[in-house]
Short mmCIF file of C-alpha atoms and ligand atoms in Angstrom, two decimals:
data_model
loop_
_atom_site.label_atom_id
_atom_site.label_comp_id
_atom_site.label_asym_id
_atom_site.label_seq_id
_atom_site.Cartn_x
_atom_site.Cartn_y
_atom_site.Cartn_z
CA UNK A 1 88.87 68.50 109.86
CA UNK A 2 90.66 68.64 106.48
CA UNK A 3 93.90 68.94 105.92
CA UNK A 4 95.96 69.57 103.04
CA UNK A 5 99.65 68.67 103.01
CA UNK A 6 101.35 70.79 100.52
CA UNK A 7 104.37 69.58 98.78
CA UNK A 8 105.77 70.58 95.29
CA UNK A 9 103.40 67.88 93.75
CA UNK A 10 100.25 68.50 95.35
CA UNK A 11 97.97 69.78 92.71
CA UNK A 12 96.23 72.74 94.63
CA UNK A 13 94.05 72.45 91.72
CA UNK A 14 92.28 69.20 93.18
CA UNK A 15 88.56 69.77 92.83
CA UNK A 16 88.15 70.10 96.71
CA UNK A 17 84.64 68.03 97.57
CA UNK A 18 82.94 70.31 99.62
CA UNK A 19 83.61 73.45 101.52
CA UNK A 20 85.65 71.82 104.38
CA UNK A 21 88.46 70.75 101.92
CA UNK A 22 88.29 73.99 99.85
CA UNK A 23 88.60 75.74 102.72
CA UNK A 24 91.30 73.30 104.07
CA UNK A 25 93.14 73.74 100.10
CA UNK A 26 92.79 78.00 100.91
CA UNK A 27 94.33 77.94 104.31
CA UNK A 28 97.43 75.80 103.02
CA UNK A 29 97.86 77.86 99.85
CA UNK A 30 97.51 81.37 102.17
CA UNK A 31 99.78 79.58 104.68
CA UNK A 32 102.46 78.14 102.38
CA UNK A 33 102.79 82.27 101.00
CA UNK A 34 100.88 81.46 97.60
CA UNK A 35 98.88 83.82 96.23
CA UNK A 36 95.00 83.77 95.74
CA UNK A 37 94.16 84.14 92.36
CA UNK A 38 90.26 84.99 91.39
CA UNK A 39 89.73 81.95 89.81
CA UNK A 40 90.34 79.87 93.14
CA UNK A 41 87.77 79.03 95.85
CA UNK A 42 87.73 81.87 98.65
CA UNK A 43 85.57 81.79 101.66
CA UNK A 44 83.02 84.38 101.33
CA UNK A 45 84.47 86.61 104.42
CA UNK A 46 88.04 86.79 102.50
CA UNK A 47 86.34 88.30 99.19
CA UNK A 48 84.37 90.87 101.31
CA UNK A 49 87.36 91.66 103.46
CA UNK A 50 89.00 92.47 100.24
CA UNK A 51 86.41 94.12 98.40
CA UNK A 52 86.19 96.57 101.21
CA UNK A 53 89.77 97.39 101.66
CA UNK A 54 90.82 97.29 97.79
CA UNK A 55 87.47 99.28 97.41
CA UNK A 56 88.82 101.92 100.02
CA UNK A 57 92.15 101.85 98.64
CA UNK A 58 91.01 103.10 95.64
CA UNK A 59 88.79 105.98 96.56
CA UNK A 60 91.45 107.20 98.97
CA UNK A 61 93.78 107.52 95.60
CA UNK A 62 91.30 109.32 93.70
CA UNK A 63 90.26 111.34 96.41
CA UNK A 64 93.89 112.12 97.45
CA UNK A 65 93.92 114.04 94.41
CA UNK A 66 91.93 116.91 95.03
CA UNK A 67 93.75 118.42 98.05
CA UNK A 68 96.91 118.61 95.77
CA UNK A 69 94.34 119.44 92.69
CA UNK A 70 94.01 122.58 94.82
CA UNK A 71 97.56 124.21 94.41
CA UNK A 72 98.07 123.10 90.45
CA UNK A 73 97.00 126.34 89.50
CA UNK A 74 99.40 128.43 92.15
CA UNK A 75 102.54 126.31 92.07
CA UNK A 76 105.31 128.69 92.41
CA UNK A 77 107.18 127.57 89.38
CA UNK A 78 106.63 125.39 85.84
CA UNK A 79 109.04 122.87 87.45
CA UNK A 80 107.03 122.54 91.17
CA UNK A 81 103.51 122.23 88.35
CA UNK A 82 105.05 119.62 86.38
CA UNK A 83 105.90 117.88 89.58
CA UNK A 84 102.70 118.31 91.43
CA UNK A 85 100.67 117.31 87.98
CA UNK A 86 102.82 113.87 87.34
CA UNK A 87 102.16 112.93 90.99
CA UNK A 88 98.24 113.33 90.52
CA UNK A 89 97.89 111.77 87.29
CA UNK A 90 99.88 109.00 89.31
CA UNK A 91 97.60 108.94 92.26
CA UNK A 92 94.76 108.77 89.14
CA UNK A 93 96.45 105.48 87.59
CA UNK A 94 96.68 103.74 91.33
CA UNK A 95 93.32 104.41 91.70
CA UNK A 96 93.01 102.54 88.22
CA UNK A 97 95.00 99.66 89.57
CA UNK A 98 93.41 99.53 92.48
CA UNK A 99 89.53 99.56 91.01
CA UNK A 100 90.98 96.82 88.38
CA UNK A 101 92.57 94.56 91.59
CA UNK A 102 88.74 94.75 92.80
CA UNK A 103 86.69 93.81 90.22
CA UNK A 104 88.49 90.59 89.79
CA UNK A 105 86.84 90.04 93.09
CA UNK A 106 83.27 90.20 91.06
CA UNK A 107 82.00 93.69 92.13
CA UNK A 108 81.54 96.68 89.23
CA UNK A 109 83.48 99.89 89.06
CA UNK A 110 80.15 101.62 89.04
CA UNK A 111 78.95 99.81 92.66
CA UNK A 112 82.48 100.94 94.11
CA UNK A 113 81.66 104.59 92.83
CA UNK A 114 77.96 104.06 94.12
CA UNK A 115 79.10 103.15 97.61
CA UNK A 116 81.51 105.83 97.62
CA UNK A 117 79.14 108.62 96.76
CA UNK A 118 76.13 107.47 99.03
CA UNK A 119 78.89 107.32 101.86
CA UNK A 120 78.86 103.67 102.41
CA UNK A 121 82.46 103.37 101.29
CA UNK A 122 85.18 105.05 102.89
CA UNK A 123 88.54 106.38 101.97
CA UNK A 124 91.56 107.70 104.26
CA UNK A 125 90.60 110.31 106.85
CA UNK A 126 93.74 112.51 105.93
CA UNK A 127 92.18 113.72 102.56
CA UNK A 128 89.66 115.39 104.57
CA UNK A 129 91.92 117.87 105.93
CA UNK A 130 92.23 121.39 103.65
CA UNK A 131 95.73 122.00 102.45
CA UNK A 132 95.69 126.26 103.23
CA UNK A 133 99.54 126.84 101.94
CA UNK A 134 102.28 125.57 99.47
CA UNK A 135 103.83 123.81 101.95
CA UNK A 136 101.13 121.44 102.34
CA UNK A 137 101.96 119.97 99.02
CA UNK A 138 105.81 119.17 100.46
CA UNK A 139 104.13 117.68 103.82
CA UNK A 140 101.63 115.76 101.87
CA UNK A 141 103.98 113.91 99.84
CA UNK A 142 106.82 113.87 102.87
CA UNK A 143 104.20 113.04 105.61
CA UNK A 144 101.25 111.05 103.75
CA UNK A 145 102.85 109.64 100.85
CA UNK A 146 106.01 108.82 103.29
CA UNK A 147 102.87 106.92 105.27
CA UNK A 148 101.45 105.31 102.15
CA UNK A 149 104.29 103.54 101.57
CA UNK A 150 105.04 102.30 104.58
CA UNK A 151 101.65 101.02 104.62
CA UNK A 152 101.94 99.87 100.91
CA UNK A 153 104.81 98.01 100.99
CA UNK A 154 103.98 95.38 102.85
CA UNK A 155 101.24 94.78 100.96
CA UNK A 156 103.03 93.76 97.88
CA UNK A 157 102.90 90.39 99.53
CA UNK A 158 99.36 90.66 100.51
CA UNK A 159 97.77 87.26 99.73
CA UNK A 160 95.49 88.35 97.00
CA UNK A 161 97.54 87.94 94.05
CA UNK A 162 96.05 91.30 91.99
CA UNK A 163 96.64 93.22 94.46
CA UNK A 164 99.98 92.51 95.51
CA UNK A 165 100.83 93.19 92.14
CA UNK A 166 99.06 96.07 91.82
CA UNK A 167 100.92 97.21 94.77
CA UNK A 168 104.38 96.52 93.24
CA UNK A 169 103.53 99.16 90.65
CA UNK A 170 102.47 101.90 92.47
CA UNK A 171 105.09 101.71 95.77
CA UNK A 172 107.54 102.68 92.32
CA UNK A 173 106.16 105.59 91.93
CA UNK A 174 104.85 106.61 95.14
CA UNK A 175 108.65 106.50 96.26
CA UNK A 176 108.96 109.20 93.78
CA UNK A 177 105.57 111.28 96.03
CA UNK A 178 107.26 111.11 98.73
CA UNK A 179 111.15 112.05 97.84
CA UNK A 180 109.85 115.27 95.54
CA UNK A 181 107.56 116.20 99.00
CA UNK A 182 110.78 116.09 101.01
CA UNK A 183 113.21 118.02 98.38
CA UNK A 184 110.24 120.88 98.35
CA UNK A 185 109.92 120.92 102.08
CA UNK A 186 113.64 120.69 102.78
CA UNK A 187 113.74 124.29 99.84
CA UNK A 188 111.37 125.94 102.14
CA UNK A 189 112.85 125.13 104.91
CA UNK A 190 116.10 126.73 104.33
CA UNK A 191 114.65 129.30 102.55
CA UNK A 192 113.65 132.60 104.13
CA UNK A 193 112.41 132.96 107.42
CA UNK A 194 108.39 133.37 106.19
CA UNK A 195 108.98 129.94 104.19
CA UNK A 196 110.77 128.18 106.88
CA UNK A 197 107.86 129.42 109.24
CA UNK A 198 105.41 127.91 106.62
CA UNK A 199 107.41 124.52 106.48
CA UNK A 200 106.85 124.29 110.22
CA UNK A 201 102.96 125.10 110.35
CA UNK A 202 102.54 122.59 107.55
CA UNK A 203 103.93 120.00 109.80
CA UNK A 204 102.47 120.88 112.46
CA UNK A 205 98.88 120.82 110.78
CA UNK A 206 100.29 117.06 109.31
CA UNK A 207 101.87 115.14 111.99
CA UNK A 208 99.05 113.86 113.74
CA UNK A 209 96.60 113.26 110.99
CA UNK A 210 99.47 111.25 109.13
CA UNK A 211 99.86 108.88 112.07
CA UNK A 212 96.40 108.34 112.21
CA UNK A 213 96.58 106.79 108.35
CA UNK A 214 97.35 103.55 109.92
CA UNK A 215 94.11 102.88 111.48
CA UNK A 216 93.38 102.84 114.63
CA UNK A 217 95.31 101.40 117.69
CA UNK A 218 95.68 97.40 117.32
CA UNK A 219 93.63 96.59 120.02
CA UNK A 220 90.46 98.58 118.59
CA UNK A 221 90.83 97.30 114.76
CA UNK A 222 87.92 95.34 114.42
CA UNK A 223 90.04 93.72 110.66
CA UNK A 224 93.76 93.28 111.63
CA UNK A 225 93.84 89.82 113.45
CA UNK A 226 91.70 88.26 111.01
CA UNK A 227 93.27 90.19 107.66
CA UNK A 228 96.60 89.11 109.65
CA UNK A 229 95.39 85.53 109.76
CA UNK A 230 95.07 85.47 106.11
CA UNK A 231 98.20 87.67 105.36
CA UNK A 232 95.76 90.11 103.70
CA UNK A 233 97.83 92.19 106.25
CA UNK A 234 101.26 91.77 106.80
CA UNK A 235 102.28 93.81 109.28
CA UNK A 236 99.82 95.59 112.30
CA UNK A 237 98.44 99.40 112.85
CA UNK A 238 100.59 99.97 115.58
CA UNK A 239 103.72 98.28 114.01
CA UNK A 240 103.87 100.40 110.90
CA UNK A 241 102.73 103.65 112.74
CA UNK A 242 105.97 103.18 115.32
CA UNK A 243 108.10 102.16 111.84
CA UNK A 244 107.03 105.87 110.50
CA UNK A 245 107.63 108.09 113.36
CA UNK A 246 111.09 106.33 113.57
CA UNK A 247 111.69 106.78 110.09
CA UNK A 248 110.53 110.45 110.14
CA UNK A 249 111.68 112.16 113.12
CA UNK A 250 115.42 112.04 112.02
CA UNK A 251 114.26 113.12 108.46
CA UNK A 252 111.93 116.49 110.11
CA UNK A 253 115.69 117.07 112.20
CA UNK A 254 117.57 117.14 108.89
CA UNK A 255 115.24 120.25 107.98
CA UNK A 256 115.40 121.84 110.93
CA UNK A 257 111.76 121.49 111.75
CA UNK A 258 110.39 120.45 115.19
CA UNK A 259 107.78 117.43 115.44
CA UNK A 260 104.98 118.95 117.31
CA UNK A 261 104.48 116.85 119.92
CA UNK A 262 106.34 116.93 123.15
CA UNK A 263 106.16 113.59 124.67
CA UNK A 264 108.60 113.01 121.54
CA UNK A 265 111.45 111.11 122.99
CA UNK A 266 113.98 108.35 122.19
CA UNK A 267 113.66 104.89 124.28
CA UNK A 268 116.66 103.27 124.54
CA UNK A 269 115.22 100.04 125.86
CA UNK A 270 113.15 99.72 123.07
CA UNK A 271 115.32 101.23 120.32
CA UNK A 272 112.28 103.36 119.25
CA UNK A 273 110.78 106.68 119.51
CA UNK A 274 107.99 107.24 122.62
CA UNK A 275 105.51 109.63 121.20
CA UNK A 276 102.36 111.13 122.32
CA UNK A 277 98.87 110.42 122.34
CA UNK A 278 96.50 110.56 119.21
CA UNK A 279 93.26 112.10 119.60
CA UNK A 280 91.39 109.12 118.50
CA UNK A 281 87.85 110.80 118.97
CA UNK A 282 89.48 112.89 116.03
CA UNK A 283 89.93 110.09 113.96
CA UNK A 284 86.65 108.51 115.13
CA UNK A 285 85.14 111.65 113.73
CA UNK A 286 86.62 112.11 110.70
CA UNK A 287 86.08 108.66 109.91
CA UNK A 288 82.20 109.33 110.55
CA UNK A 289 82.49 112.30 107.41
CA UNK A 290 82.98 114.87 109.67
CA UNK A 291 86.19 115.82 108.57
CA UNK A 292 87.05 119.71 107.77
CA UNK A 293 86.22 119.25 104.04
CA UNK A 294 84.95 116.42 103.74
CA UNK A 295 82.05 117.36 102.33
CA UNK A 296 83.60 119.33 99.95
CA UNK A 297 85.36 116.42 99.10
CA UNK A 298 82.40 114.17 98.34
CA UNK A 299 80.59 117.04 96.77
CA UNK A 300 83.49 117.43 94.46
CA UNK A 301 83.98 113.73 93.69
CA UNK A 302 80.19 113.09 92.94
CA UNK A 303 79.89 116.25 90.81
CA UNK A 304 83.25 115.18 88.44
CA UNK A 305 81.21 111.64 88.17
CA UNK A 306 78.08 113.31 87.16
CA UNK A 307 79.94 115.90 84.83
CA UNK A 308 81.92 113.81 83.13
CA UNK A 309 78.89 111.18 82.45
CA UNK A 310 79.30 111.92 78.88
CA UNK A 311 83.09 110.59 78.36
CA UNK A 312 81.73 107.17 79.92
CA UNK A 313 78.94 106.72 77.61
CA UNK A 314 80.92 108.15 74.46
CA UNK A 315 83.63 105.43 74.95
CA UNK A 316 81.17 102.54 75.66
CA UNK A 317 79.49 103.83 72.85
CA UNK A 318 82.31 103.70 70.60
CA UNK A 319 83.41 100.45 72.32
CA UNK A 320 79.62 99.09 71.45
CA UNK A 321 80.18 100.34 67.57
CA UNK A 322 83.80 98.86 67.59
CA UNK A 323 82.27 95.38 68.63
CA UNK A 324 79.51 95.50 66.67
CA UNK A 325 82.10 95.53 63.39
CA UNK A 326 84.36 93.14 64.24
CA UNK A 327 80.94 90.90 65.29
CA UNK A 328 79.86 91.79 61.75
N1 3HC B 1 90.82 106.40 107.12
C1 3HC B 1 89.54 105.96 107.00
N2 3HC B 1 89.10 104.80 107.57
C2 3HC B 1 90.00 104.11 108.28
C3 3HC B 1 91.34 104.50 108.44
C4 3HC B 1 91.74 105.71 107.81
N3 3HC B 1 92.98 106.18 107.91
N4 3HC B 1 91.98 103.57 109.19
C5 3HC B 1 91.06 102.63 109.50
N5 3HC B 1 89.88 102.96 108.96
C6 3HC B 1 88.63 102.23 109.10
C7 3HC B 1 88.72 100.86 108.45
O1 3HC B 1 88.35 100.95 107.08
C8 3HC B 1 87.71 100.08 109.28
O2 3HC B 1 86.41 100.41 108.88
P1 3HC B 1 85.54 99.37 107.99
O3 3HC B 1 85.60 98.03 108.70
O4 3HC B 1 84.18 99.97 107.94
O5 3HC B 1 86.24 99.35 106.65
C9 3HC B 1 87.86 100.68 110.68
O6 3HC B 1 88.41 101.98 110.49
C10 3HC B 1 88.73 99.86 111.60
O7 3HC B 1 90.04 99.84 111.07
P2 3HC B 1 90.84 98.46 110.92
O8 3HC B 1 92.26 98.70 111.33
O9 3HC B 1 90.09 97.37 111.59
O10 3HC B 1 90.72 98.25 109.34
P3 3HC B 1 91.79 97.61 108.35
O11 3HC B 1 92.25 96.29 108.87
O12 3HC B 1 91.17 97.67 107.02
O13 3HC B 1 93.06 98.60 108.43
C11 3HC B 1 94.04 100.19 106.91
C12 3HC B 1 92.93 99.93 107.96
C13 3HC B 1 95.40 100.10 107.60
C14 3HC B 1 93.84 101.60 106.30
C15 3HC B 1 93.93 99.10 105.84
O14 3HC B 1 92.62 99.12 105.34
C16 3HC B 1 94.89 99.29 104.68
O15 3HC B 1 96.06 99.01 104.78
N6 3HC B 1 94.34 99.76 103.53
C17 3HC B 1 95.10 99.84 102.29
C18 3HC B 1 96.03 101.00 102.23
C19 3HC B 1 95.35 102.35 102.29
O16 3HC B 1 94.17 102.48 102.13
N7 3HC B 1 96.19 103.38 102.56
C20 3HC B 1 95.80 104.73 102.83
C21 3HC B 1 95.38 105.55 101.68
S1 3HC B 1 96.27 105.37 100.19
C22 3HC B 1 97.13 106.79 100.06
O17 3HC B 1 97.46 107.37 101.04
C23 3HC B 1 97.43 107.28 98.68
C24 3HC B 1 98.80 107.85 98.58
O18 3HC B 1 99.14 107.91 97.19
C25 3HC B 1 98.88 109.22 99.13
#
């Protein structure tokens, strides 16, 4: 066994002989909190871990932009469009990050995309859920950007250097989802009587889909203890998913709204909220594509990729011509 004592001198940099020591030189860095850069040695497991939860990361940002896509053209005011369009073309540009962070890990944008479309990829199970009134747009960004960043957060000390610092980026803005989600919700909610009414539904058609965002229960996640182990992860399923429902039942109080579930209770003992069970063949299911739209999701992501073929190949034409004169 091969072990690397790190001190401010050691030169992680030391051409490791074989495998054994590299991997010995990895552990120390991951355990001493340094990040992995893509130039270092990575065991092969670490890069596919990555690849496949950066990957997913991504296409859950670009996909997360079509339920909300939906209500651009009926927002009920310039102000609530200008809103709901900055938070998109957000969602758009942590996609961006997000694709970037993973192709420093050596796979293309265009295999990412590939995977996606034939179904081999996945992205979060909430964006396969139909958003039917205005209010959805105030849950969303309350309930699933709310999520997202607890979620998120964490992961700006994930051990993957790119992506942490992709991460610090976009938990700015998505702080901004999730407080313009809450000021809408909180308007309809002491609004009239048929808005209120609407607030509520939304949540109720929310609740349980948001708390299913952070994966399955701890003992089923097939990832965490080994993501975990190499602080890929910082913080479990089950831990963040308690952190949100104590963060959010106070905050559905303040608008007057009821959480629909009633096994909803405060525990003393363990200074948290008790809370129902999840219907994890639900989850199950909508992680196996057979979401409400998810189809319509797919259908709509693969047909803007095919559509828009010809703004790729204009711009890598250009960027051809543009290299072939300064090459000149
Ligand atoms: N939707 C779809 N698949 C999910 C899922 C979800 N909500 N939760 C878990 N899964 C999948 C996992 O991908 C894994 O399948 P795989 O091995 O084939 O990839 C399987 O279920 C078992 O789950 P694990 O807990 O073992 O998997 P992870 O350790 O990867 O944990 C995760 C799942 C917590 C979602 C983790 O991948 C993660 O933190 N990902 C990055 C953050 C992220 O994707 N956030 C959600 C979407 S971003 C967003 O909401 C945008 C915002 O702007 C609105």
């Amino acid at each position: 066994m091969y072990t690397v004592s790190l001190s401010p001198e050691t030169d992680l940099h030391i051409v490791a002989a074989d495998d054994t020591q590299r991997n010995a030189v990895f552990e120390a860095k991951v355990a001493d909190d340094q990040f992995i850069e893509p130039k270092d040695w990575m065991p092969d497991a670490y890069r596919k871990t990555l690849i496949r939860q950066i990957s997913q990361h991504a296409h859950s940002e670009i996909v997360g932009m079509l339920p909300e896509g939906n209500w651009l053209t009926r927002a009920p005011s310039l102000r609530r469009k200008a809103i709901l369009l900055a938070k998109i073309q957000d969602e758009c540009g942590h996609g961006l990050y997000l694709y970037s962070a993973a192709e420093t890990l050596g796979i293309s944008r265009d295999d990412m995309t590939e995977a996606l479309h034939q179904g081999r990829a996945k992205y979060s199970t909430i964006f396969n859920y139909p958003t039917l009134t205005w209010a959805d747009m105030g849950a969303i960004g309350w309930l699933v950007d709310g999520a997202a960043i607890l979620n998120q957060v964490p992961l700006q000390r994930t051990s993957y250097g790119p992506y942490a610092r992709a991460m610090v980026r976009i938990c700015k803005e998505e702080s901004f989802h999730q407080r313009q989600g809450y000021e809408s919700m909180m308007v309809l909610a002491q609004g009239t009587e048929g808005q209120r009414r609407m607030a509520q539904d939304a949540l109720n058609r929310w609740w349980w889909p948001s708390l299913m965002m952070f994966g399955p229960p701890d003992d089923q996640s097939p990832n965490s203890a080994q993501s975990m182990r190499w602080r890929i992860k910082r913080d479990s399923n089950d831990a963040l998913r308690q952190k949100f429902v104590d963060v959010t039942v106070p905050q559905a109080q303040a608008l007057g709204l009821t959480i629909p579930d009633p096994d909803l209770k405060w525990n003393e003992t363990r200074n948290a909220y008790d809370y129902g069970a999840i219907d994890w063949a639900e989850f199950h299911a909508v992680v196996r594509g057979e979401g409400p739209v998810a189809k319509e999701r797919l259908a709509a992501r693969i047909d803007a990729w095919e559509s828009n073929a010809w703004v790729r190949d204009a711009a890598l034409a250009h960027e051809a011509k543009r290299s072939q004169r300064k090459a000149a």
